[in-house]
């Protein structure tokens, strides 16, 4: 998978590595460097021109990311990606939502 803004990513590798050590210290071993970077790109900087960010802004953002922010973001993203991947035909929908007549309603 290609890393967005690869050149900027390479410039802040030492900061990312430091943040990853912090996450691992607290037992968050499932978080990857790419997860951290993608979170910053997609969430923290989504309304900014990333190419014009100053290096100190990028570093400050990375250092302020908390594990709970990152985990919540990953959970929401996972739910959004997997929410409607089930394909149901019209017949199956009708079968699922069709009101069945019971013996009680037939007798009335």
PDB file of C-alpha atoms in Angstrom:
ATOM      1  CA  UNK A   1       0.000   0.000   0.000  1.00  0.00           C
ATOM      2  CA  UNK A   2       1.375   3.375  -0.999  1.00  0.00           C
ATOM      3  CA  UNK A   3       2.029   5.855   1.761  1.00  0.00           C
ATOM      4  CA  UNK A   4       0.498   9.274   1.082  1.00  0.00           C
ATOM      5  CA  UNK A   5       2.961  12.159   1.156  1.00  0.00           C
ATOM      6  CA  UNK A   6       5.917   9.766   1.164  1.00  0.00           C
ATOM      7  CA  UNK A   7       8.614  12.468   1.230  1.00  0.00           C
ATOM      8  CA  UNK A   8       7.122  14.129   4.313  1.00  0.00           C
ATOM      9  CA  UNK A   9       6.663  10.714   5.904  1.00  0.00           C
ATOM     10  CA  UNK A  10      10.375   9.998   5.400  1.00  0.00           C
ATOM     11  CA  UNK A  11      11.371  13.341   6.955  1.00  0.00           C
ATOM     12  CA  UNK A  12       9.544  12.595  10.212  1.00  0.00           C
ATOM     13  CA  UNK A  13      10.509   8.929  10.581  1.00  0.00           C
ATOM     14  CA  UNK A  14      12.383   9.548  13.836  1.00  0.00           C
ATOM     15  CA  UNK A  15       9.282  11.208  15.331  1.00  0.00           C
ATOM     16  CA  UNK A  16       7.041   8.380  14.148  1.00  0.00           C
ATOM     17  CA  UNK A  17       9.458   5.814  15.569  1.00  0.00           C
ATOM     18  CA  UNK A  18       9.469   7.637  18.898  1.00  0.00           C
ATOM     19  CA  UNK A  19       5.676   7.702  19.009  1.00  0.00           C
ATOM     20  CA  UNK A  20       5.552   3.999  18.119  1.00  0.00           C
ATOM     21  CA  UNK A  21       7.884   3.228  21.025  1.00  0.00           C
ATOM     22  CA  UNK A  22       5.469   5.080  23.306  1.00  0.00           C
ATOM     23  CA  UNK A  23       2.506   3.053  22.027  1.00  0.00           C
ATOM     24  CA  UNK A  24       4.436  -0.198  22.449  1.00  0.00           C
ATOM     25  CA  UNK A  25       5.472   0.791  25.968  1.00  0.00           C
ATOM     26  CA  UNK A  26       1.802   1.059  26.885  1.00  0.00           C
ATOM     27  CA  UNK A  27       1.003  -2.277  25.219  1.00  0.00           C
ATOM     28  CA  UNK A  28      -0.492  -1.098  21.929  1.00  0.00           C
ATOM     29  CA  UNK A  29       1.531  -3.421  19.718  1.00  0.00           C
ATOM     30  CA  UNK A  30      -1.109  -3.683  16.982  1.00  0.00           C
ATOM     31  CA  UNK A  31      -0.675  -0.043  15.942  1.00  0.00           C
ATOM     32  CA  UNK A  32       1.660   0.364  12.975  1.00  0.00           C
ATOM     33  CA  UNK A  33       3.608   3.344  11.666  1.00  0.00           C
ATOM     34  CA  UNK A  34       1.308   3.430   8.667  1.00  0.00           C
ATOM     35  CA  UNK A  35      -1.754   3.521  10.951  1.00  0.00           C
ATOM     36  CA  UNK A  36      -0.340   6.539  12.756  1.00  0.00           C
ATOM     37  CA  UNK A  37       0.573   8.320   9.534  1.00  0.00           C
ATOM     38  CA  UNK A  38      -2.755   7.596   7.829  1.00  0.00           C
ATOM     39  CA  UNK A  39      -4.617   8.825  10.912  1.00  0.00           C
ATOM     40  CA  UNK A  40      -2.753  12.125  10.763  1.00  0.00           C
ATOM     41  CA  UNK A  41      -3.307  12.497   7.017  1.00  0.00           C
ATOM     42  CA  UNK A  42      -6.965  11.449   6.986  1.00  0.00           C
ATOM     43  CA  UNK A  43      -8.155  12.913  10.283  1.00  0.00           C
ATOM     44  CA  UNK A  44      -5.828  15.554  11.734  1.00  0.00           C
ATOM     45  CA  UNK A  45      -4.859  17.213   8.446  1.00  0.00           C
ATOM     46  CA  UNK A  46      -7.934  16.440   6.328  1.00  0.00           C
ATOM     47  CA  UNK A  47      -8.889  20.119   5.987  1.00  0.00           C
ATOM     48  CA  UNK A  48      -5.345  21.389   5.515  1.00  0.00           C
ATOM     49  CA  UNK A  49      -3.000  21.628   2.576  1.00  0.00           C
ATOM     50  CA  UNK A  50      -0.582  18.959   3.709  1.00  0.00           C
ATOM     51  CA  UNK A  51       2.087  20.031   1.233  1.00  0.00           C
ATOM     52  CA  UNK A  52       2.231  23.454   2.898  1.00  0.00           C
ATOM     53  CA  UNK A  53       2.447  22.231   6.507  1.00  0.00           C
ATOM     54  CA  UNK A  54       5.619  23.249   8.263  1.00  0.00           C
ATOM     55  CA  UNK A  55       7.787  20.530   9.708  1.00  0.00           C
ATOM     56  CA  UNK A  56       7.197  21.666  13.294  1.00  0.00           C
ATOM     57  CA  UNK A  57       3.411  21.410  12.747  1.00  0.00           C
ATOM     58  CA  UNK A  58       3.745  17.854  11.486  1.00  0.00           C
ATOM     59  CA  UNK A  59       5.971  16.886  14.415  1.00  0.00           C
ATOM     60  CA  UNK A  60       3.644  18.516  16.959  1.00  0.00           C
ATOM     61  CA  UNK A  61       0.636  16.715  15.522  1.00  0.00           C
ATOM     62  CA  UNK A  62       2.342  13.326  15.651  1.00  0.00           C
ATOM     63  CA  UNK A  63       3.458  13.853  19.239  1.00  0.00           C
ATOM     64  CA  UNK A  64      -0.053  14.850  20.357  1.00  0.00           C
ATOM     65  CA  UNK A  65      -1.827  11.788  18.917  1.00  0.00           C
ATOM     66  CA  UNK A  66      -3.112   9.542  21.689  1.00  0.00           C
ATOM     67  CA  UNK A  67      -3.606   5.812  21.469  1.00  0.00           C
ATOM     68  CA  UNK A  68      -7.313   6.166  22.219  1.00  0.00           C
ATOM     69  CA  UNK A  69      -7.764   8.624  19.322  1.00  0.00           C
ATOM     70  CA  UNK A  70      -6.020   6.245  16.978  1.00  0.00           C
ATOM     71  CA  UNK A  71      -7.948   3.178  18.132  1.00  0.00           C
ATOM     72  CA  UNK A  72     -11.306   4.972  17.954  1.00  0.00           C
ATOM     73  CA  UNK A  73     -10.481   6.178  14.458  1.00  0.00           C
ATOM     74  CA  UNK A  74      -9.525   2.660  13.349  1.00  0.00           C
ATOM     75  CA  UNK A  75     -12.755   1.224  14.756  1.00  0.00           C
ATOM     76  CA  UNK A  76     -14.954   3.813  13.054  1.00  0.00           C
ATOM     77  CA  UNK A  77     -13.073   3.431   9.784  1.00  0.00           C
ATOM     78  CA  UNK A  78     -13.460  -0.341   9.973  1.00  0.00           C
ATOM     79  CA  UNK A  79     -17.179  -0.037  10.595  1.00  0.00           C
ATOM     80  CA  UNK A  80     -17.614   2.367   7.684  1.00  0.00           C
ATOM     81  CA  UNK A  81     -15.680   0.145   5.298  1.00  0.00           C
ATOM     82  CA  UNK A  82     -17.557  -3.017   6.240  1.00  0.00           C
ATOM     83  CA  UNK A  83     -21.030  -1.654   6.920  1.00  0.00           C
ATOM     84  CA  UNK A  84     -22.801  -2.385   3.639  1.00  0.00           C
ATOM     85  CA  UNK A  85     -20.788  -5.008   1.833  1.00  0.00           C
ATOM     86  CA  UNK A  86     -23.610  -7.546   2.009  1.00  0.00           C
ATOM     87  CA  UNK A  87     -25.516  -7.763  -1.247  1.00  0.00           C
ATOM     88  CA  UNK A  88     -29.159  -8.724  -0.904  1.00  0.00           C
ATOM     89  CA  UNK A  89     -31.528  -9.344  -3.792  1.00  0.00           C
ATOM     90  CA  UNK A  90     -35.011  -7.856  -3.926  1.00  0.00           C
ATOM     91  CA  UNK A  91     -36.493 -11.296  -3.284  1.00  0.00           C
ATOM     92  CA  UNK A  92     -34.356 -11.721  -0.158  1.00  0.00           C
ATOM     93  CA  UNK A  93     -35.357  -8.256   1.069  1.00  0.00           C
ATOM     94  CA  UNK A  94     -39.018  -9.105   0.531  1.00  0.00           C
ATOM     95  CA  UNK A  95     -38.568 -12.356   2.412  1.00  0.00           C
ATOM     96  CA  UNK A  96     -36.829 -10.593   5.300  1.00  0.00           C
ATOM     97  CA  UNK A  97     -39.303  -7.748   5.680  1.00  0.00           C
ATOM     98  CA  UNK A  98     -42.550  -9.278   4.442  1.00  0.00           C
ATOM     99  CA  UNK A  99     -45.227  -9.398   7.098  1.00  0.00           C
ATOM    100  CA  UNK A 100     -46.154 -13.014   7.688  1.00  0.00           C
ATOM    101  CA  UNK A 101     -49.738 -13.907   8.406  1.00  0.00           C
ATOM    102  CA  UNK A 102     -50.202 -16.002  11.501  1.00  0.00           C
ATOM    103  CA  UNK A 103     -53.097 -18.242  12.407  1.00  0.00           C
ATOM    104  CA  UNK A 104     -54.386 -15.531  14.766  1.00  0.00           C
ATOM    105  CA  UNK A 105     -54.701 -12.917  12.028  1.00  0.00           C
ATOM    106  CA  UNK A 106     -56.250 -15.371   9.570  1.00  0.00           C
ATOM    107  CA  UNK A 107     -59.009 -16.294  12.032  1.00  0.00           C
ATOM    108  CA  UNK A 108     -59.991 -12.665  12.724  1.00  0.00           C
TER     109      UNK A 108
END
